[in-house]
Short mmCIF file of C-alpha atoms and ligand atoms in Angstrom, two decimals:
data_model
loop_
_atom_site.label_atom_id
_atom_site.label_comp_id
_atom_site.label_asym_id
_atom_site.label_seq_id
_atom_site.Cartn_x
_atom_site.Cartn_y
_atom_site.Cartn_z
CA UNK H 82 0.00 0.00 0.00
CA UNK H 83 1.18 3.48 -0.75
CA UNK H 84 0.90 4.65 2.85
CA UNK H 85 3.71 2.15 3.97
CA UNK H 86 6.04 3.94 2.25
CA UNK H 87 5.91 7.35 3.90
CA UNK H 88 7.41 8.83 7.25
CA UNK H 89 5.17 7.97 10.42
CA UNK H 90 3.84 11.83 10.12
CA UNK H 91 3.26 11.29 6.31
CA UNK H 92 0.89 8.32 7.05
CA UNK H 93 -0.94 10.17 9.66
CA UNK H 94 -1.71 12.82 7.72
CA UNK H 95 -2.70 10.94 5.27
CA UNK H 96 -4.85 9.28 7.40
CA UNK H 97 -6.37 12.10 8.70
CA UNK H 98 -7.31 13.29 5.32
CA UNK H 99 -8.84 10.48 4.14
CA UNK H 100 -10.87 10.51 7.55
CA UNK H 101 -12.19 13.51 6.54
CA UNK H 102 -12.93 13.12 2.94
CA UNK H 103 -14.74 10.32 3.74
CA UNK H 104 -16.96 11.86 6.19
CA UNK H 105 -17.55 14.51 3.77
CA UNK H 106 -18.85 12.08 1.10
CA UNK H 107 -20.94 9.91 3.61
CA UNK H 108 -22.28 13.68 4.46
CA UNK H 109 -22.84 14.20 1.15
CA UNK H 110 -24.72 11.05 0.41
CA UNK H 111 -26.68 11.22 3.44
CA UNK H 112 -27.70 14.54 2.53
CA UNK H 113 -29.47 13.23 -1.02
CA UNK H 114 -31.01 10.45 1.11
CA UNK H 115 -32.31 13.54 3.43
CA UNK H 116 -33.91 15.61 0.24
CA UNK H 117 -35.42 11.69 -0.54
CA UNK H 118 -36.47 10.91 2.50
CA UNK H 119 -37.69 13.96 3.86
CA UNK H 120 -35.50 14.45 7.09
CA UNK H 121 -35.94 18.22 6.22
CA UNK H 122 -38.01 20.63 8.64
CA UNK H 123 -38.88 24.83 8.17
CA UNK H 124 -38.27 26.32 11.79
CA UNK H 125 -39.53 29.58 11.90
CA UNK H 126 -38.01 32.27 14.56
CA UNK H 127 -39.75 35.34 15.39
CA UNK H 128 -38.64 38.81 14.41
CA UNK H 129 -40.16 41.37 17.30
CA UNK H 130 -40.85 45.25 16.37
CA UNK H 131 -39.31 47.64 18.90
CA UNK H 132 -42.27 49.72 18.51
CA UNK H 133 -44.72 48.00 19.28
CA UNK H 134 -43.28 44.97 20.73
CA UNK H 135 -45.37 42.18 18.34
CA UNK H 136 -44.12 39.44 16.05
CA UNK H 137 -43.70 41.01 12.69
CA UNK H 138 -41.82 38.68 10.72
CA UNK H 139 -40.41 35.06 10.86
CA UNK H 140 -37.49 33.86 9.56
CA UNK H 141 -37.32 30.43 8.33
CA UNK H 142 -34.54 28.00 9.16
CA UNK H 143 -33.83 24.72 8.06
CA UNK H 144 -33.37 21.73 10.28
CA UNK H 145 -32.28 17.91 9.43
CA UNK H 146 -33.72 15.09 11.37
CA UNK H 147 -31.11 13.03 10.82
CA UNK H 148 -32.15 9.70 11.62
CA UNK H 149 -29.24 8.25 13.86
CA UNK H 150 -27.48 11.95 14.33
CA UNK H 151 -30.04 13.67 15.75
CA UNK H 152 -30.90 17.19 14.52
CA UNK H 153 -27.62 18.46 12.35
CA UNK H 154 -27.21 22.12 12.16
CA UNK H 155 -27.37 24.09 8.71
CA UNK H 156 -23.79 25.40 10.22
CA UNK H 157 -22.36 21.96 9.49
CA UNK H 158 -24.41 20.78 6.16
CA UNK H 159 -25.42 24.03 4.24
CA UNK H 160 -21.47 24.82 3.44
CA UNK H 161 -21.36 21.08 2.28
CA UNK H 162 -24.32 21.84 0.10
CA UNK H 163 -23.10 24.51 -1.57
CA UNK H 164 -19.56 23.43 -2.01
CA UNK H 165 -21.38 20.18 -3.39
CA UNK H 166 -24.24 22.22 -5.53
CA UNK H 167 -27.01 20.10 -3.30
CA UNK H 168 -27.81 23.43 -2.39
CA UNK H 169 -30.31 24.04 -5.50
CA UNK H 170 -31.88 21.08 -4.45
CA UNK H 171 -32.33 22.29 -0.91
CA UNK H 172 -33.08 25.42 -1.58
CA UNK H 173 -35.95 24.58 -3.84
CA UNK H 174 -37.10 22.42 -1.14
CA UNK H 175 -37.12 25.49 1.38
CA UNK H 176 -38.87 27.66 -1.17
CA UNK H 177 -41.71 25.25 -1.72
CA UNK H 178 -41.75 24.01 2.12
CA UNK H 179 -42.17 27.88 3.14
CA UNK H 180 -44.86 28.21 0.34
CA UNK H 181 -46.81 25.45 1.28
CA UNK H 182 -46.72 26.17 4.97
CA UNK H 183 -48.02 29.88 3.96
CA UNK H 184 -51.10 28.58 2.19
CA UNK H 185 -51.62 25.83 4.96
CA UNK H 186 -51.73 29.20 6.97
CA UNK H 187 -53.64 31.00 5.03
CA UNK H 188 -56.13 28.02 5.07
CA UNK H 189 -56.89 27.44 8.26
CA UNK H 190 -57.33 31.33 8.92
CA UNK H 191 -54.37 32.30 10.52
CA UNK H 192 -53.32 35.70 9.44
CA UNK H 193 -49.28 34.90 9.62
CA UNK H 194 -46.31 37.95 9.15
CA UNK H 195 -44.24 37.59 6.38
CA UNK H 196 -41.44 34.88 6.37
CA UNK H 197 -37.74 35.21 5.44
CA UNK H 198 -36.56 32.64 3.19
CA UNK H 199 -32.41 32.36 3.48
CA UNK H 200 -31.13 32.19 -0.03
CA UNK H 201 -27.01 31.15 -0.79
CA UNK H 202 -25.52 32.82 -3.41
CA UNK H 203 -24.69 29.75 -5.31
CA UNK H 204 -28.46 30.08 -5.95
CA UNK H 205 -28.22 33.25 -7.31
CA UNK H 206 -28.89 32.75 -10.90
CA UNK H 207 -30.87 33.90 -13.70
CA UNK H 208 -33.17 31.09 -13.16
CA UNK H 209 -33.97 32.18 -9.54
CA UNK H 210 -37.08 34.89 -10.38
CA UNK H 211 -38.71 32.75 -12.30
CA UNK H 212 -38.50 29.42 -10.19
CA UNK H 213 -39.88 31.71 -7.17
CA UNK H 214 -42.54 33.01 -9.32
CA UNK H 215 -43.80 29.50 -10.44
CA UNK H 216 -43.24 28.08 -6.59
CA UNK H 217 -45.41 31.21 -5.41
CA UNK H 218 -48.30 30.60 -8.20
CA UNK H 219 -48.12 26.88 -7.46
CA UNK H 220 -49.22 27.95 -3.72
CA UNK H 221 -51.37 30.90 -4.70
CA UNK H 222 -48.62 32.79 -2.03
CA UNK H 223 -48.37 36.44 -2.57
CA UNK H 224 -44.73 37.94 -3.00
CA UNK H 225 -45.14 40.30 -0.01
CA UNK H 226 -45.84 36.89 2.12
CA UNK H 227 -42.16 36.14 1.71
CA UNK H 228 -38.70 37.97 1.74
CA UNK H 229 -35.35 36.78 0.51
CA UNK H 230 -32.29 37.08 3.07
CA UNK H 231 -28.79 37.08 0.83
CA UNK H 232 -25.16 37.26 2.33
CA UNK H 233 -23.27 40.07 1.67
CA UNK H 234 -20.89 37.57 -0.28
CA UNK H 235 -23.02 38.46 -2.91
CA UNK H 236 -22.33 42.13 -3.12
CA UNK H 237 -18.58 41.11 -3.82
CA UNK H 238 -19.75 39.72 -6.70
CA UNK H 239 -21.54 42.69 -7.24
CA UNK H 240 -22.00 42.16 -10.97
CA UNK H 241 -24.39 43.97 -13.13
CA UNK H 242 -26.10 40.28 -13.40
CA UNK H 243 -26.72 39.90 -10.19
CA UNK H 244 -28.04 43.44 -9.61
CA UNK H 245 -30.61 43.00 -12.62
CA UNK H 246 -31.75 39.61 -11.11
CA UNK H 247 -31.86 41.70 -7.21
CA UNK H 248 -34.32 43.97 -9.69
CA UNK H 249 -35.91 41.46 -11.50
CA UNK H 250 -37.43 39.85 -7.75
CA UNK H 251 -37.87 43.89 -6.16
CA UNK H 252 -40.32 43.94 -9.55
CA UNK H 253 -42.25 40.89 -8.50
CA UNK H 254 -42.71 42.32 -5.25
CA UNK H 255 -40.39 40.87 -2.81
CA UNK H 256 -38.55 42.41 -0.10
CA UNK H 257 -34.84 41.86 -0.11
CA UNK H 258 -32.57 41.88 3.02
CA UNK H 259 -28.88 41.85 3.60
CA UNK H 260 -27.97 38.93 6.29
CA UNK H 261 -25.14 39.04 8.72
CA UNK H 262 -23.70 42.48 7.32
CA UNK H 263 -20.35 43.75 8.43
CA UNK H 264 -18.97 40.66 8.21
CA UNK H 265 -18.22 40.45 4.26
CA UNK H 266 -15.91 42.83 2.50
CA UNK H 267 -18.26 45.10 0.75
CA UNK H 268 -18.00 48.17 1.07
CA UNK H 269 -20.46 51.19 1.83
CA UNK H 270 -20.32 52.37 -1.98
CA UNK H 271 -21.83 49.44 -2.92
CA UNK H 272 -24.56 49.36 -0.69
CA UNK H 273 -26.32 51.89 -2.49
CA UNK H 274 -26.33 50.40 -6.07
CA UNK H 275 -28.47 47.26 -5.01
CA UNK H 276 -32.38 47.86 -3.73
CA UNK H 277 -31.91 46.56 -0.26
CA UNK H 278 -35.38 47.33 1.90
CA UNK H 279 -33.45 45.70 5.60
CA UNK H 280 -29.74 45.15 6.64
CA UNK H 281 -29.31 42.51 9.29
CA UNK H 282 -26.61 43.51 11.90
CA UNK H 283 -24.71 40.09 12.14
CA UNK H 284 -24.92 38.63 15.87
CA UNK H 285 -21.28 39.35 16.07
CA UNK H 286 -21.34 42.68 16.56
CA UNK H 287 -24.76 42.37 19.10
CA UNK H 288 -23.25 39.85 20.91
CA UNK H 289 -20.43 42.59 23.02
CA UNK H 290 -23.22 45.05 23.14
CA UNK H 291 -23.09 47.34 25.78
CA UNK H 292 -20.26 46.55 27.08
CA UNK H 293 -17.52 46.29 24.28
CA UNK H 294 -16.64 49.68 22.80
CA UNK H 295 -16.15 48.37 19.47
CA UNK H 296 -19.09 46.66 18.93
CA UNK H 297 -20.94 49.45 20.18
CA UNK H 298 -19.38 51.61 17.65
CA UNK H 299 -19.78 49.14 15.09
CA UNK H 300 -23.17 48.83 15.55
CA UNK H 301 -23.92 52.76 15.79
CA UNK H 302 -22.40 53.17 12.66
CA UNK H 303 -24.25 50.73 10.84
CA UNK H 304 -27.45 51.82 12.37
CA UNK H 305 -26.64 55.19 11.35
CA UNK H 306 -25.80 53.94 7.45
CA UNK H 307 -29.06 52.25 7.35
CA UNK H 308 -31.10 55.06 8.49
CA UNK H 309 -29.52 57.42 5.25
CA UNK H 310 -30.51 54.35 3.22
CA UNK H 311 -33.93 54.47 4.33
CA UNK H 312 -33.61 50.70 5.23
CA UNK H 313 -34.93 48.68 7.94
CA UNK H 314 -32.66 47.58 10.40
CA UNK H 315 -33.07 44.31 12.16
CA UNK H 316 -29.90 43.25 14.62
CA UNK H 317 -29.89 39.34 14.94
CA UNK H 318 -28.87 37.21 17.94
CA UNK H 319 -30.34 39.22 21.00
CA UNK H 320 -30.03 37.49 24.14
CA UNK H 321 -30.33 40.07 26.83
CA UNK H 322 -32.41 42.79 28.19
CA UNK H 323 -28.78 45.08 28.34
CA UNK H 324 -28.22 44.42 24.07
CA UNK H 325 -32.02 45.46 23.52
CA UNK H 326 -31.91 48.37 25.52
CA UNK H 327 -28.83 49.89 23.66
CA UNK H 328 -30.26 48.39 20.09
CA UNK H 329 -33.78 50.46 20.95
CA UNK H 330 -31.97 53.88 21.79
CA UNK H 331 -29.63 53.58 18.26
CA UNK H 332 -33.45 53.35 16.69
CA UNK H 333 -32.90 49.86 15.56
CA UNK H 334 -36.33 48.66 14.47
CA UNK H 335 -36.77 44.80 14.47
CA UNK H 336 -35.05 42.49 17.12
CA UNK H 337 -34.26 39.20 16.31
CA UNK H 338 -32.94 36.60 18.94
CA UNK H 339 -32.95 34.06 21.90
CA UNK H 340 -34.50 36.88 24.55
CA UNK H 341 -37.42 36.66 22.42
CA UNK H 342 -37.45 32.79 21.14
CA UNK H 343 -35.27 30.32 19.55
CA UNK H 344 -36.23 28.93 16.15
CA UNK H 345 -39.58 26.86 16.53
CA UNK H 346 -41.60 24.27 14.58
CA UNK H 347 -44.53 25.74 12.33
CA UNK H 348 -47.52 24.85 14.90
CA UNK H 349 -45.34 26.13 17.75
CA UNK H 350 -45.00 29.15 15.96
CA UNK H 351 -48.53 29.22 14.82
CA UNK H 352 -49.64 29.16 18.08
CA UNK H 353 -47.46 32.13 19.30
CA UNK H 354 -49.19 34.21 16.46
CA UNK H 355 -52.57 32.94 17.23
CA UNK H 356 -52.43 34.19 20.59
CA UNK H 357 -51.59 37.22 19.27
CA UNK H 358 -49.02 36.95 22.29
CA UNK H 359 -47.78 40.83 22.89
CA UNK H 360 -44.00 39.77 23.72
CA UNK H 361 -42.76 42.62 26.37
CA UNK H 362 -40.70 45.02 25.25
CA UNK H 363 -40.51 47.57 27.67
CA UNK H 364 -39.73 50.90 26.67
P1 C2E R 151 -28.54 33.14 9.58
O1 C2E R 151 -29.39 33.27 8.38
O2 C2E R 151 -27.71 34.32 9.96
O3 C2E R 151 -29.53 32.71 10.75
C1 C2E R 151 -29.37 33.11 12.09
C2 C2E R 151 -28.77 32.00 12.92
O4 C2E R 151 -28.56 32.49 14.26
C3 C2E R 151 -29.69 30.78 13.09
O5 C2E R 151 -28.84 29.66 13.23
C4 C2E R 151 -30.38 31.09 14.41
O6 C2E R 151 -30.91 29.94 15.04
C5 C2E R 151 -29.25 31.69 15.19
N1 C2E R 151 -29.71 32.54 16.28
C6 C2E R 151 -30.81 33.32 16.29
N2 C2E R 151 -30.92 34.01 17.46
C7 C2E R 151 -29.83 33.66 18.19
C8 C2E R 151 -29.36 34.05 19.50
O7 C2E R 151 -29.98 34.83 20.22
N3 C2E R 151 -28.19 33.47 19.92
C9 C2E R 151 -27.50 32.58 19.16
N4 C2E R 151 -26.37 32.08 19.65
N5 C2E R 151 -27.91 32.21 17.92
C10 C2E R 151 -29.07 32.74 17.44
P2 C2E R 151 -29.09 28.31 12.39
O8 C2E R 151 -30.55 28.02 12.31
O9 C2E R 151 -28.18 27.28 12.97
O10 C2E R 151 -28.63 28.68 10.92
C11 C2E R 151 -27.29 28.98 10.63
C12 C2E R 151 -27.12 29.50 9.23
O11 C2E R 151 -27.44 28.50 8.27
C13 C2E R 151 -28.05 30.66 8.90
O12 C2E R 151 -27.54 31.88 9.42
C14 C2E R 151 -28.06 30.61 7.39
O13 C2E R 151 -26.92 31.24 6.86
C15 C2E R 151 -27.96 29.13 7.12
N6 C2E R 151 -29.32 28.61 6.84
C16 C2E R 151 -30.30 28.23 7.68
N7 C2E R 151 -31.41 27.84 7.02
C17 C2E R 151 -31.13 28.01 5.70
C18 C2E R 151 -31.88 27.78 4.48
O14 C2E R 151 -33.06 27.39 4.48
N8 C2E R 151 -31.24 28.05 3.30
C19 C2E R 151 -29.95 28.52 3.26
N9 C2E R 151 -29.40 28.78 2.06
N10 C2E R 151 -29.23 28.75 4.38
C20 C2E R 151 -29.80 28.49 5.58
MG1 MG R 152 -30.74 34.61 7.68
MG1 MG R 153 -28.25 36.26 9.77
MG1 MG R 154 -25.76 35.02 11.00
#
């Protein structure tokens, strides 16, 4: 065998990256038996207005019931997927399961907020309007039920394709938002150029807030930004009273975060909207 032949250090490197490669392909094969076997779940997590302190958006998340693994986080498979291209797949499935959850909604007389669909930019193609347009039709969903959240990765590309496609979905009605900004390279120039309605400060930055001066500053100035921009401003990853308090007095508008609720299942989170539940945010 080849591996004989090397040092002791040669052979366990070379064990260790076979280890890995082929836990990445069982990954990868597990996840086409997921899409198959549907071990995929929607978990929707509340976005709260700091105005008035009610649910006025969802996000939705995707979790894997992996049959021996337990859940598996999108942290660990969603890279995979893109690096692998499964991600179309996926993210076809998301659109539709969002869709379909909408008109189940819709049909049993709930009156829902709009849902946040996360979208890589792998998918970011030409085909993308029109797949969304036939996945909406197919569930008689209106485009202001949904909004697209895109990584800031996708600025950097910051083609004239991919702003014409960014125009192409603000035509059919849908709401675009920036997710985890500050954390890509783009800078504020570009900003402008693409029509952005919300910028989500990235839980990074919320995270050292009120205590860290940086992150304080950080968040300020993208606050700040936003507000010139006349776009919405939701910071992600709330956890305590202290980070809401300083996120309300920069005139942040949506909070989105673990203070509030955690990511739950579709009835769960029907049930929080049914009871019209008036989460506290004191002023
Ligand atoms: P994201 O879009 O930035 O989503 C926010 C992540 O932060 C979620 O993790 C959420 O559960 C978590 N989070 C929310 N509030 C808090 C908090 O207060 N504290 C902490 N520690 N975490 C909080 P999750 O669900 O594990 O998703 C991770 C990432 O995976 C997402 O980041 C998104 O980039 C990606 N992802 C999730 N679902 C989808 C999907 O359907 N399609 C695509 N393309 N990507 C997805
Ligand atoms: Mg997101
Ligand atoms: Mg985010
Ligand atoms: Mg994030």
């Amino acid at each position: 065998k080849a591996g004989e032949l090397g040092s002791g250090g040669f052979l366990f490197y070379r064990d260790e990256m076979d280890q890995r490669a082929r836990e990445r392909l069982r990954l990868e094969t597990e996840l086409r038996e997921a899409l198959a076997g549907n071990q995929f779940e929607l978990h929707y997590q509340p976005k709260v207005s700091l105005r008035s302190g009610r649910i006025v958006g969802a996000e939705a998340l995707i979790r894997w019931r992996h049959p021996e693994r337990g859940m598996v986080s999108p942290g660990v498979f969603i890279p995979l997927a893109e690096e692998t291209g499964l991600i179309f797949d996926i993210g076809n499935w998301v659109m539709n399961e969002a869709c379909r959850q909408i008109r189940a909604w819709d049909d049993a007389g709930l009156s829902m907020p709009p849902i946040a669909i996360n979208v890589s930019a792998r998918q970011f193609d030409r085909s993308l309007p029109g797949r969304i347009s036939d996945v909406l039709d197919q569930h008689r969903v209106e485009p202001a039920q949904i909004m697209l959240e895109i990584t800031e990765s996708l600025l950097v590309r910051g083609t004239d394709g991919v702003i014409a496609i960014m125009n192409e979905l603000v035509a059919m009605g849908l709401a675009l938002a920036l997710d985890d900004f500050g954390t890509g390279y783009s800078s504020l120039a570009y900003l402008k150029k693409f029509p952005i309605s919300t910028l989500k400060i990235d839980r990074s930055f919320v995270v050292g807030l009120p205590y860290e001066e940086n992150d304080c500053a950080i968040a300020r100035a993208i606050v700040t930004m936003a507000q010139q921009l006349r776009q919405e401003i939701v910071a992600e990853g709330v956890e305590t009273p202290e980070q809401m308090a300083f996120l309300r007095d920069l005139g942040c508008d949506q909070l989105q975060g673990y203070l509030f609720s955690q990511a739950v299942c579709a009835d769960e989170f029907a049930r929080m909207q049914r009871e019209a539940k008036r989460l506290m945010v004191s002023r």
